[in-house]
Short mmCIF file of C-alpha atoms and ligand atoms in Angstrom, two decimals:
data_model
loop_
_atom_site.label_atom_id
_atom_site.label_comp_id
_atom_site.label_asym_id
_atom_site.label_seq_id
_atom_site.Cartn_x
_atom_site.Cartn_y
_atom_site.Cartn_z
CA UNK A 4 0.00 0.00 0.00
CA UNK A 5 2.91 2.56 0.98
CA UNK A 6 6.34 1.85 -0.94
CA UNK A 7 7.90 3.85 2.23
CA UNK A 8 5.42 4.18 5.18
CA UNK A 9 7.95 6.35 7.20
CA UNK A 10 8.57 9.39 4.40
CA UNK A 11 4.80 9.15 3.09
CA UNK A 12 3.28 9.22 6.84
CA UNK A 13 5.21 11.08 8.32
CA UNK A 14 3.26 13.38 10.97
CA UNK A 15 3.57 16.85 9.90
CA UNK A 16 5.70 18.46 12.59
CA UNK A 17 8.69 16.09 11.77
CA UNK A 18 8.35 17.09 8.39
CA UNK A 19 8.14 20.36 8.73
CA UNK A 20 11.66 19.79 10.67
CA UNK A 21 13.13 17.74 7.67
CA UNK A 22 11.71 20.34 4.98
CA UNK A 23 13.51 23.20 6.90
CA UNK A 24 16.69 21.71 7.38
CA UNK A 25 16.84 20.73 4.07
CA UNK A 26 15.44 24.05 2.70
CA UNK A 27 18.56 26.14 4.38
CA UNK A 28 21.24 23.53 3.31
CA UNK A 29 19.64 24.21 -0.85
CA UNK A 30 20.04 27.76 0.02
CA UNK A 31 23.23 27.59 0.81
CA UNK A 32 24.39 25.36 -1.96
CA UNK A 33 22.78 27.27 -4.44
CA UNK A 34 24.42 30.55 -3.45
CA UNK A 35 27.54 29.38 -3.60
CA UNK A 36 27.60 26.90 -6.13
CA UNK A 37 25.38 28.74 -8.88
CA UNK A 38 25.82 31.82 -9.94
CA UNK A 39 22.99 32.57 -11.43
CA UNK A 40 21.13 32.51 -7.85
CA UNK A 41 24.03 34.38 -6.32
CA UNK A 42 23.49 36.93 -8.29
CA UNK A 43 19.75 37.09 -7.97
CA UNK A 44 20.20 37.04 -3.93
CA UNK A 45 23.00 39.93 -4.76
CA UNK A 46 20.09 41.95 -6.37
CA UNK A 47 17.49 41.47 -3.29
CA UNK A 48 19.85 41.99 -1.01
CA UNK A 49 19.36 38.41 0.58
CA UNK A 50 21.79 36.08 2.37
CA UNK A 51 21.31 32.45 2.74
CA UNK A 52 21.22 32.87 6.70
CA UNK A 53 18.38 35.23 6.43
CA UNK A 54 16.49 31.84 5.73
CA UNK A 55 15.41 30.31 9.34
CA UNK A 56 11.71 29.39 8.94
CA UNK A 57 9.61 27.57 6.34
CA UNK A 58 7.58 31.00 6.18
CA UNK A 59 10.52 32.54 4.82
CA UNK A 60 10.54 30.54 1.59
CA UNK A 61 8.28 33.49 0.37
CA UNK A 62 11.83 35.36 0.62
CA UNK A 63 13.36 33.98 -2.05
CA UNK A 64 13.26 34.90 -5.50
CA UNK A 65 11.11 32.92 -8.26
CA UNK A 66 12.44 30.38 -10.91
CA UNK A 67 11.44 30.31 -14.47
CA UNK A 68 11.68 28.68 -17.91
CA UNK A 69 13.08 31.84 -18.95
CA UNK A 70 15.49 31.15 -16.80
CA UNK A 71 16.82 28.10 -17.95
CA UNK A 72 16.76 28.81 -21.34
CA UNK A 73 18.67 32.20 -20.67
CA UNK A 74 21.04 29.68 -18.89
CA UNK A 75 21.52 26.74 -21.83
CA UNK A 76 22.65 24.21 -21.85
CA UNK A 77 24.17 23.95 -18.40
CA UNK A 78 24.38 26.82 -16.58
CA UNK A 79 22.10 25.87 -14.04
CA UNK A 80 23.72 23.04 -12.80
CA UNK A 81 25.20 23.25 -9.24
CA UNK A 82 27.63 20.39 -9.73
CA UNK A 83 30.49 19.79 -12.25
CA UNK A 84 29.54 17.79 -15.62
CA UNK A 85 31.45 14.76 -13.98
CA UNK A 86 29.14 14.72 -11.42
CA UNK A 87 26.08 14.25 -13.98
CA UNK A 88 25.36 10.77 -14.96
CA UNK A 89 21.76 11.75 -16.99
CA UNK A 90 20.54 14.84 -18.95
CA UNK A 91 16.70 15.16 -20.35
CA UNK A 92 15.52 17.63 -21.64
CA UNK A 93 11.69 19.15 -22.25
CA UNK A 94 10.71 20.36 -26.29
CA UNK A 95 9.43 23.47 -25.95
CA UNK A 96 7.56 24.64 -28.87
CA UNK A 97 9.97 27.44 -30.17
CA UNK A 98 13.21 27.64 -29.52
CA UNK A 99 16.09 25.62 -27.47
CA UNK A 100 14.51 22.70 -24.98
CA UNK A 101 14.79 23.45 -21.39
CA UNK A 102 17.85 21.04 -20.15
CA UNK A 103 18.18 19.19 -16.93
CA UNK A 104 20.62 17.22 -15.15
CA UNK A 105 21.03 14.46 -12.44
CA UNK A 106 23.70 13.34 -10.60
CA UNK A 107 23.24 9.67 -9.10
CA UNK A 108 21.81 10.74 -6.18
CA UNK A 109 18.96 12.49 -7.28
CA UNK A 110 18.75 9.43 -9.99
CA UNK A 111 18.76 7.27 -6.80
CA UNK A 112 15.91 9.66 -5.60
CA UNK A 113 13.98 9.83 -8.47
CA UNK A 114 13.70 6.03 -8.56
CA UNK A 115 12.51 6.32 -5.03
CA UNK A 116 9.53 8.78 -6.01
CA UNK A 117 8.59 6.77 -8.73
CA UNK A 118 8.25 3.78 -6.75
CA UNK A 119 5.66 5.50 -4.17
CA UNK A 120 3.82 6.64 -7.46
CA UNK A 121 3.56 3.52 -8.54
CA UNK A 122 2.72 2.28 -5.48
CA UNK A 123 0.35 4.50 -5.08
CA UNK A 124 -0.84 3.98 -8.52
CA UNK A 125 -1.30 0.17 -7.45
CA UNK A 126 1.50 -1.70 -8.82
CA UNK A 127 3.51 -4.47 -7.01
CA UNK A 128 6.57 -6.48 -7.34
CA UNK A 129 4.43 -8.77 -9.01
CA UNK A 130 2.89 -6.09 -11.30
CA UNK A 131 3.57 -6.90 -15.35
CA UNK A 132 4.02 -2.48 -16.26
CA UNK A 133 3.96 -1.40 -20.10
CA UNK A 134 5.90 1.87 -20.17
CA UNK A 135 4.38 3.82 -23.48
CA UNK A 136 5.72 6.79 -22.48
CA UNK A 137 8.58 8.07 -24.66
CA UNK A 138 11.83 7.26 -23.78
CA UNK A 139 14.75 9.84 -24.77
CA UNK A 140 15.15 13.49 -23.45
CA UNK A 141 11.58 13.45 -22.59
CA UNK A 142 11.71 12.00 -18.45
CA UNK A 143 8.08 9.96 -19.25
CA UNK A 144 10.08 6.77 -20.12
CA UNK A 145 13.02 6.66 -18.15
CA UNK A 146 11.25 8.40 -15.07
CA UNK A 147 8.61 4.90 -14.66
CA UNK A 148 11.53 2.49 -16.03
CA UNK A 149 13.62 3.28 -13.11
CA UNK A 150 10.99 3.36 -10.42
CA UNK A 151 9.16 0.13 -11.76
CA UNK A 152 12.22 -1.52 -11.45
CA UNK A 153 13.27 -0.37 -8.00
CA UNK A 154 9.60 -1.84 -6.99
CA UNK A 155 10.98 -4.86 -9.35
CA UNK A 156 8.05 -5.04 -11.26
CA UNK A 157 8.36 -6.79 -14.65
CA UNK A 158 8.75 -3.94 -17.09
CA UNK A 159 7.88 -3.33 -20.55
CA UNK A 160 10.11 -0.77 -22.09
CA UNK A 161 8.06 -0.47 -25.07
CA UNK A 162 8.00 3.19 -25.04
CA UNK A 163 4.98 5.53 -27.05
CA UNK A 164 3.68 4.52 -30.61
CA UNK A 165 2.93 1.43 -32.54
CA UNK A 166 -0.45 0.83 -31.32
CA UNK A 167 -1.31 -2.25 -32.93
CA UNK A 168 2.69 -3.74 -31.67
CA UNK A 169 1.34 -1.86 -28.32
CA UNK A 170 -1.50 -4.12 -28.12
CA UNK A 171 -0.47 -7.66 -29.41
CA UNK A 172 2.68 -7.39 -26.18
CA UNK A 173 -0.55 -6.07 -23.67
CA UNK A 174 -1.67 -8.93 -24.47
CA UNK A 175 0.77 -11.77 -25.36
CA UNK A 176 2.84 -10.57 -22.27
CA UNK A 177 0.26 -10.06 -19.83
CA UNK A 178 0.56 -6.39 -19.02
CA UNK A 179 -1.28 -5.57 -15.42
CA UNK A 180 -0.30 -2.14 -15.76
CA UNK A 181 -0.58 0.77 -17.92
CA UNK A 182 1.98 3.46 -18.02
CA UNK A 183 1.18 6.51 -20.76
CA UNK A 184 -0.60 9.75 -21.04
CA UNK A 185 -4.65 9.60 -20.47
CA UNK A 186 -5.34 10.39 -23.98
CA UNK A 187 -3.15 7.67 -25.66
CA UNK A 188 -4.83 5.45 -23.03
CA UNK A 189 -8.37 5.95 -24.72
CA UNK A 190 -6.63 5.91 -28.00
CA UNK A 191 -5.39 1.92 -27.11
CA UNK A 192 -8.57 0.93 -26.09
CA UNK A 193 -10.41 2.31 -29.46
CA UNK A 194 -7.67 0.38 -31.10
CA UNK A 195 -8.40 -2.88 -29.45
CA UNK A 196 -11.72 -2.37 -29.53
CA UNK A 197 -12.18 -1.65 -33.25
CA UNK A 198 -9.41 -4.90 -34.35
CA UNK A 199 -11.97 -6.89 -32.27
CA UNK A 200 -9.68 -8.08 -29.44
CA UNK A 201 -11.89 -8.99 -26.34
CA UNK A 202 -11.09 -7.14 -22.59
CA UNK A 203 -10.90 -10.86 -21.42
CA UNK A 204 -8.05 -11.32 -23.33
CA UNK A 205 -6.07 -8.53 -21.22
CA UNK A 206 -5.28 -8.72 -18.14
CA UNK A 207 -4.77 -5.06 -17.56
CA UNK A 208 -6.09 -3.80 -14.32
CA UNK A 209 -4.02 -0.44 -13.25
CA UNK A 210 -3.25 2.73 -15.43
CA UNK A 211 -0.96 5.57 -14.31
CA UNK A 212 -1.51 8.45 -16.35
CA UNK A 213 -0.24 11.77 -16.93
CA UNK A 214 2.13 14.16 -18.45
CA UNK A 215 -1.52 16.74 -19.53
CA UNK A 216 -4.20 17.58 -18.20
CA UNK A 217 -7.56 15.17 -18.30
CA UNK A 218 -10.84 15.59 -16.16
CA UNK A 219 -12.74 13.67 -13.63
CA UNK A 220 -15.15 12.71 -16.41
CA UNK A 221 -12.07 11.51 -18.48
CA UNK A 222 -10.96 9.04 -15.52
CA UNK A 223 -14.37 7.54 -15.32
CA UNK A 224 -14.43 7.50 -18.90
CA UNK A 225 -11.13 5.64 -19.40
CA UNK A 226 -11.45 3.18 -16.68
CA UNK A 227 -14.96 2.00 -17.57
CA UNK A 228 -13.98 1.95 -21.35
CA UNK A 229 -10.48 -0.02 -20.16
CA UNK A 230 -11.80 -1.65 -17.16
CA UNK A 231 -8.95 -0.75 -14.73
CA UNK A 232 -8.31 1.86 -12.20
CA UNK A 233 -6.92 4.86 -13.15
CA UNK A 234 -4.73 7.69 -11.24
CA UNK A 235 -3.08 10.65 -12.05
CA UNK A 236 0.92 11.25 -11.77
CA UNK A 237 2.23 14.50 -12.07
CA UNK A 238 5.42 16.03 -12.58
CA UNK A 239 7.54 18.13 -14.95
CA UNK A 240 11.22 17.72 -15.97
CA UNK A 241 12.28 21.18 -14.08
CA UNK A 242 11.28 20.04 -10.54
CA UNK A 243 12.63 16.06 -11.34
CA UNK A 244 10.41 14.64 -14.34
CA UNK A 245 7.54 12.21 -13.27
CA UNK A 246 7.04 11.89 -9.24
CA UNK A 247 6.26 15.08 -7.76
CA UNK A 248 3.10 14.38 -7.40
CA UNK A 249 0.93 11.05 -7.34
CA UNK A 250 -2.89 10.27 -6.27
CA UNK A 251 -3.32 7.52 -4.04
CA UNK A 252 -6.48 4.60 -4.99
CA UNK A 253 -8.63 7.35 -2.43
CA UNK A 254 -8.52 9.19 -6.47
CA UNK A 255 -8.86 13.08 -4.40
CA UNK A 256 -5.79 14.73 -5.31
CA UNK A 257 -2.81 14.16 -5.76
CA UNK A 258 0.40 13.56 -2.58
CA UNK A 259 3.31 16.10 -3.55
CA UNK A 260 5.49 13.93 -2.08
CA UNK A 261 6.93 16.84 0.45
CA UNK A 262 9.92 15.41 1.88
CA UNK A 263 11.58 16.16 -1.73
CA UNK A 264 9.33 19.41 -2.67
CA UNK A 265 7.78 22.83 -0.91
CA UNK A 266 4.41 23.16 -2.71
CA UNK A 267 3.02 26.45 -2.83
CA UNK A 268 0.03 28.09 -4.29
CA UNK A 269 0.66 31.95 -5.86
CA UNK A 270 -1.43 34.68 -7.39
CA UNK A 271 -0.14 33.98 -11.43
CA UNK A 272 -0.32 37.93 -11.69
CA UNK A 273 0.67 39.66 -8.14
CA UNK A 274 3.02 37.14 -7.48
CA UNK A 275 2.18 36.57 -3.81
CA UNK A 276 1.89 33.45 -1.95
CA UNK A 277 -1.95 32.38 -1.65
CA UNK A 278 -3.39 30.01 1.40
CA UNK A 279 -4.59 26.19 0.97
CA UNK A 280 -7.84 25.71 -0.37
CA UNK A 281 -7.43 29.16 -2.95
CA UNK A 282 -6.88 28.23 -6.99
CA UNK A 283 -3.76 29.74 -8.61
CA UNK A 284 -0.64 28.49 -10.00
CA UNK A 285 1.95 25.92 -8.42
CA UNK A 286 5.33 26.79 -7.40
CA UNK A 287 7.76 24.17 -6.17
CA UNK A 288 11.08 24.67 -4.48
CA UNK A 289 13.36 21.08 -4.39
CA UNK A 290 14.86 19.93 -1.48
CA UNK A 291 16.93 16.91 -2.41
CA UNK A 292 18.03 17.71 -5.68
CA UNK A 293 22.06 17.90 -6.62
CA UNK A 294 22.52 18.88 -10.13
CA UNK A 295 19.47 21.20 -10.14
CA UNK A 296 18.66 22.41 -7.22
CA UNK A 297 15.01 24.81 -7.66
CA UNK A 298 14.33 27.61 -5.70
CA UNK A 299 10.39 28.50 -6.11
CA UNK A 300 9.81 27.08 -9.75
CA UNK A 301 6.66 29.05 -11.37
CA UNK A 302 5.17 25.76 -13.03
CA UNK A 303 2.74 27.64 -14.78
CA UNK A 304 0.23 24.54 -13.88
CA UNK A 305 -3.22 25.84 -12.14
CA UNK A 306 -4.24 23.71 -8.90
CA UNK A 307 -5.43 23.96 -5.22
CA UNK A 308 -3.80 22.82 -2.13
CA UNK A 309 -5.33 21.09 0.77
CA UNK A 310 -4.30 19.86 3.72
CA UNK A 311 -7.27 17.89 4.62
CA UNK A 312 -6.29 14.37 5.97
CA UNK A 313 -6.35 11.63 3.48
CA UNK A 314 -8.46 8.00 3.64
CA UNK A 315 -5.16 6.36 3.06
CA UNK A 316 -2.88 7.96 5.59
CA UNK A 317 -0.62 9.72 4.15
CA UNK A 318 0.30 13.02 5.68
CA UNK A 319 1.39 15.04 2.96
CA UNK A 320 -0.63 18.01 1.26
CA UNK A 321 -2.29 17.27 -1.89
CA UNK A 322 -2.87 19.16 -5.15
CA UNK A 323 -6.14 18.96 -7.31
CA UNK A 324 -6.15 17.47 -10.39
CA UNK A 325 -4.25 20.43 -12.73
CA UNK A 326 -7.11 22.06 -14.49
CA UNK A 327 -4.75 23.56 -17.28
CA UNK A 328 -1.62 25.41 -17.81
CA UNK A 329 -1.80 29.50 -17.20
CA UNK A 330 -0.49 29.70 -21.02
CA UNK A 331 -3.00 27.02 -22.32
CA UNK A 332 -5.63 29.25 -20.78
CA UNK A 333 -7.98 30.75 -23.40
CA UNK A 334 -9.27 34.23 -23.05
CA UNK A 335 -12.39 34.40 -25.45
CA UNK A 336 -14.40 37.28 -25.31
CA UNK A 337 -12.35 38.50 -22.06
CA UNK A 338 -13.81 35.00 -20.08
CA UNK A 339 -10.83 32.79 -18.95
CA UNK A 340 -11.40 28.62 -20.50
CA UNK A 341 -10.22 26.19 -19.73
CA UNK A 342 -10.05 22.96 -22.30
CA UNK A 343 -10.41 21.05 -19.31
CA UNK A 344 -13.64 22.22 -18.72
CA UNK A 345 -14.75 21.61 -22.37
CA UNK A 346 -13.56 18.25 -21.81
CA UNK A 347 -15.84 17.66 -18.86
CA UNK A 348 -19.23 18.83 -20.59
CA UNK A 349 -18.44 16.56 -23.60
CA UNK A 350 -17.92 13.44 -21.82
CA UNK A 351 -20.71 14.15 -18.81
CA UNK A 352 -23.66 14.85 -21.68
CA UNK A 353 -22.45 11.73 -23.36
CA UNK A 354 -23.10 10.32 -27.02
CA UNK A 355 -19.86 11.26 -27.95
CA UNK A 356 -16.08 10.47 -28.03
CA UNK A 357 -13.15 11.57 -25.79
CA UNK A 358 -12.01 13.15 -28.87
CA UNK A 359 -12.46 17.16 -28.87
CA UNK A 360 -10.58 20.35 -30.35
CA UNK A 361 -10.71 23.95 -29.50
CA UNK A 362 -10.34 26.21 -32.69
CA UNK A 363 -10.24 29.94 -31.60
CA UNK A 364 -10.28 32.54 -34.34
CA UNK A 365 -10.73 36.26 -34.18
CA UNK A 366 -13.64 37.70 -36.85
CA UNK A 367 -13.28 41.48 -37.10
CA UNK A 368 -12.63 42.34 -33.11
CA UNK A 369 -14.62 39.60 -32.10
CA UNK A 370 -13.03 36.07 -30.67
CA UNK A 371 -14.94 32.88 -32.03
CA UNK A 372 -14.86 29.82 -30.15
CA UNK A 373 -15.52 26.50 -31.92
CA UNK A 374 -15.76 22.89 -30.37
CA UNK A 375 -14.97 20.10 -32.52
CA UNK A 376 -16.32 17.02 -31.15
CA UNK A 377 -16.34 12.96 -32.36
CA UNK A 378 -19.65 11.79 -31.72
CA UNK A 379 -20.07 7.97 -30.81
CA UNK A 380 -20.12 5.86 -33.54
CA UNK A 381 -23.57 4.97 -32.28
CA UNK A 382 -24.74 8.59 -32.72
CA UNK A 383 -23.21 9.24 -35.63
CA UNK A 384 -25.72 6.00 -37.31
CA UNK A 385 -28.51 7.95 -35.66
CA UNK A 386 -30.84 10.38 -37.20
CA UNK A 387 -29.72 13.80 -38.18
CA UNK A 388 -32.85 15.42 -35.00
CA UNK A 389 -30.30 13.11 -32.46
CA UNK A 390 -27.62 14.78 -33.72
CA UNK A 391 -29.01 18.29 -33.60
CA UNK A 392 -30.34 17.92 -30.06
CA UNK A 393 -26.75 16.57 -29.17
CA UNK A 394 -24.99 19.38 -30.73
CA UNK A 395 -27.84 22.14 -28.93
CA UNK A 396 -27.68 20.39 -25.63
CA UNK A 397 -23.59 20.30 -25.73
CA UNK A 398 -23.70 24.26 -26.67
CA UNK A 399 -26.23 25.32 -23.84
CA UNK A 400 -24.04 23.59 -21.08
CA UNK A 401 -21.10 25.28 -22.61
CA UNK A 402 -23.09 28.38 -22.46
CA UNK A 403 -23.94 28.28 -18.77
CA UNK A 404 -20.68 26.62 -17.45
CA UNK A 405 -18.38 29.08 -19.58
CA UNK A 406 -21.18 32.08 -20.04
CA UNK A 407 -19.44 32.41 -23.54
CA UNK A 408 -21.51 31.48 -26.60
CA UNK A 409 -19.18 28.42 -28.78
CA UNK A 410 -20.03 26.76 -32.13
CA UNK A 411 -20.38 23.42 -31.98
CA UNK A 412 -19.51 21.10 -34.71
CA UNK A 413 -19.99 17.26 -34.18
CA UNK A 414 -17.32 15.17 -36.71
CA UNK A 415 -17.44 12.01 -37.53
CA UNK A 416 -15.54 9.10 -35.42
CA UNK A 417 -12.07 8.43 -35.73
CA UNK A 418 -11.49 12.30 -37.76
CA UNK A 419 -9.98 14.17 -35.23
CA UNK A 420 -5.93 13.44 -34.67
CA UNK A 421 -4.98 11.40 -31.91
CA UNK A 422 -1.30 11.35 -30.70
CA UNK A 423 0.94 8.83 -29.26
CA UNK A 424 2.28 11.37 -26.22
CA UNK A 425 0.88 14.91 -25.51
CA UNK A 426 -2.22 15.73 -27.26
CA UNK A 427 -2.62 19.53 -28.75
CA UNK A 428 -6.60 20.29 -27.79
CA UNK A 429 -6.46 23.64 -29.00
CA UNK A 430 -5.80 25.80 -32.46
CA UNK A 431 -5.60 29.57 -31.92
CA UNK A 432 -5.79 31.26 -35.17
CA UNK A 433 -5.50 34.87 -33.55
CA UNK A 434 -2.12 33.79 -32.73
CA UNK A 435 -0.77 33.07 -36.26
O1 DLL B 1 5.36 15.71 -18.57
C1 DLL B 1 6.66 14.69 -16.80
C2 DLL B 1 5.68 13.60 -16.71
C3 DLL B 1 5.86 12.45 -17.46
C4 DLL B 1 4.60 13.68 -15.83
C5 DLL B 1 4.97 11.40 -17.36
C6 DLL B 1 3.70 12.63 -15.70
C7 DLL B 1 3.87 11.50 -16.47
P1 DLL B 1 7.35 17.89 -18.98
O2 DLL B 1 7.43 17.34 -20.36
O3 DLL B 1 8.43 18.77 -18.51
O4 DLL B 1 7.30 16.73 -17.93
O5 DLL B 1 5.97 18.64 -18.87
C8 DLL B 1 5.55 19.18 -17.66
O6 DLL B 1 3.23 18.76 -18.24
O7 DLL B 1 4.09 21.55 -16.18
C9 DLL B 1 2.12 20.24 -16.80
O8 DLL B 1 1.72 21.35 -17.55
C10 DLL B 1 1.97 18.99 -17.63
N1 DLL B 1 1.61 17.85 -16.77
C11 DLL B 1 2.41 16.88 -16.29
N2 DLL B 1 1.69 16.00 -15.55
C12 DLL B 1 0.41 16.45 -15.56
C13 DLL B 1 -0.81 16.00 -14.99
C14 DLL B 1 6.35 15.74 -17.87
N3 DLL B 1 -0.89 14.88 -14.27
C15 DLL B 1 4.17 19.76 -17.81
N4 DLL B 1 -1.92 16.76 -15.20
C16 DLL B 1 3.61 20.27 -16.51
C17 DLL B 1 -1.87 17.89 -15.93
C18 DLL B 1 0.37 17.64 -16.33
N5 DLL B 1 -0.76 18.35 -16.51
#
């Protein structure tokens, strides 16, 4: 149930004690052994021993992707290159990836995370784990690999793609669990459904999914379609990769596994720190790492904290599922959306497929939202009056969840793209 009871349980006033003493030894490292932060103290006027309380966390200054880039490939490393045994890097869409670095240790800790994720996630030593994440630069792969096999799982290094090749080893091998992002999940189980293969012929039963965001209504859709349970794993190569974050089978939030990471909440605009239970975006300062130590990383990702005690005893603070990305967020008509919330109308009204697209364009002054959406193949036999009220009743929801007026265009199954790692749910024309 707990891959280490002691770190995951651990009652909150002992961790607070671990998370400060390891806070002022990163401060301290950092300041001297990157210059980047030296500087940035230098230019607040801070010194490392000015840090004596978790409360003064809010002290130090912010991290960004800016500031990585600004610092390629390596600049941000705190240790000599001999001292890195891994790099990964993220793709960002323009421009040089964002690079990170690990020294054994914090590969030795990374493993460790992954292992309560996947514990968490519910596999075992016994556990048969198909990795379709990428490996390479991206950390998806590599990230579970190392953690399944610390649990010493049997794993499946199959990495992402090949869908048909994905399903015949499922299969012939026996996979238990699923390791991949939520929407190449549902695209797997189309597959098998449309070549005809029975769910009796799998022996699937766990999926641990992540890497975007996906809704409540997507987990109940992908573990009835797949027949397993599903949780959510987050993380992001900056902070470590996979393994910040991991829900537990209670499925209500997601453990940021705090030994290794300060969560906080802020105010995306102002800056300041916000208190648990208030939305706004995630910043995470690491505790543990060696190569790349973070000091208050601006993630960018919307969530909530809470501290409300979990069902399954772990002590530390959870986040809610990510609802979206502050840069993925869609201003139409001045009104802030979400895909995520697109996502959840869809698949709650039904009659259609987990397969949707946001296409924002800008006629005249005006921003026009339109909602692509795969109906069921079911629907799509229907009569046209089935598919009218579908597309009128999808539109009025949108209407009174969103209070912004969207076009809504049913396609046919099986048109829109579907992708083997992160899906793109959005085109914004004003953009080009
Ligand atoms: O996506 C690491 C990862 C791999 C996480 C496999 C989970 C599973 P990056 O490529 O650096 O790292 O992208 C990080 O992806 O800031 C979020 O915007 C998004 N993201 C990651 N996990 C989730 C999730 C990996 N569970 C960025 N829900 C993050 C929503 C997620 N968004």
């Amino acid at each position: 149930m707990y891959w280490n009871q002691h770190c995951e349980c651990m009652p909150q006033e002992q961790l607070a004690a671990v998370q400060l003493e390891r806070l002022k030894n990163i401060v301290e490292r950092v300041y001297h052994d990157v210059p980047f932060y030296r500087s940035k103290f230098q230019e607040i006027g801070l010194e490392p021993a000015e840090i004596n309380t978790l409360d003064d966390l809010t002290k130090l200054p912010f991290t960004t992707k800016q500031d990585l880039r600004d610092n390629y490939p390596f600049r941000m490393f705190a240790t000599s290159l001999s001292d890195i045994v891994r790099v990964h890097a993220s793709s960002g869409t323009t421009g040089k990836p964002t690079v990170v670095g690990y020294t054994r240790s914090d590969l030795n800790n990374w493993s460790e995370l992954m292992a309560r994720s996947l514990t968490c996630g519910g596999t075992i030593k016994n556990s048969v784990i198909q990795i379709a994440y990428g490996y390479g630069l991206f950390t998806g792969g590599f990230g579970f690999h190392y953690g399944a096999e610390r649990i010493g799982s049997t794993v499946i290094p199959i990495s992402g793609g090949n869908t048909r090749r994905q399903l015949m080893i499922m299969k012939d091998f026996g996979t238990t669990v699923l390791a991949c992002t939520p929407s190449y999940a549902i695209h797997l189980a189309e597959t098998w459904e449309n070549l005809g293969i029975e769910r009796s012929e799998l022996k699937l039963q766990h999926g641990i999914f992540g890497a975007e965001p996906w809704s409540e209504e997507m987990r109940q859709e992908i573990e009835k379609r797949l027949g397993i349970s599903a949780v959510d794993i987050y993380g992001l190569s900056e902070v470590i990769g996979p393994g910040v974050a991991c829900e537990c089978q209670a499925k209500n939030g997601l453990h940021i596994f705090e030994d290794h990471f300060i969560p906080e909440i802020i105010d995306p605009v102002t800056g300041e720190s916000l208190p648990y239970g208030e939305e706004g975006e995630l910043v995470i300062t690491t505790l543990t790492k060696e190569a790349l130590p973070i000091l208050r990383y601006r993630t960018r990702d919307i969530s909530i904290l809470t501290k409300e005690p979990c069902a399954c005893g772990r002590t530390h603070v959870r986040m809610h599922k990510v609802m979206g990305r502050t840069d993925d967020m869609l201003v139409i008509r001045g009104v802030n959306v979400f895909p995520s919330q697109v996502e959840s109308v869809i698949l709650e009204i039904g009659g259609t497929e987990p397969h949707y697209l946001l296409i924002v364009d800008r006629k005249g002054s005006m921003d026009e939202l339109e909602v692509q959406v795969e109906v069921s193949p079911e629907m799509f036999s229907d009569q046209v009056r089935g598919l009218e009220d579908l597309e009128r009743k999808i539109r009025h929801r949108l209407q009174s969840l969103l209070g912004i007026s969207a076009k809504v265009k049913l396609v046919e199954p099986h048109s829109l793209p579907r992708s083997e790692g992160k899906i793109q749910r959005v085109i914004d024309r004003r953009k080009i």
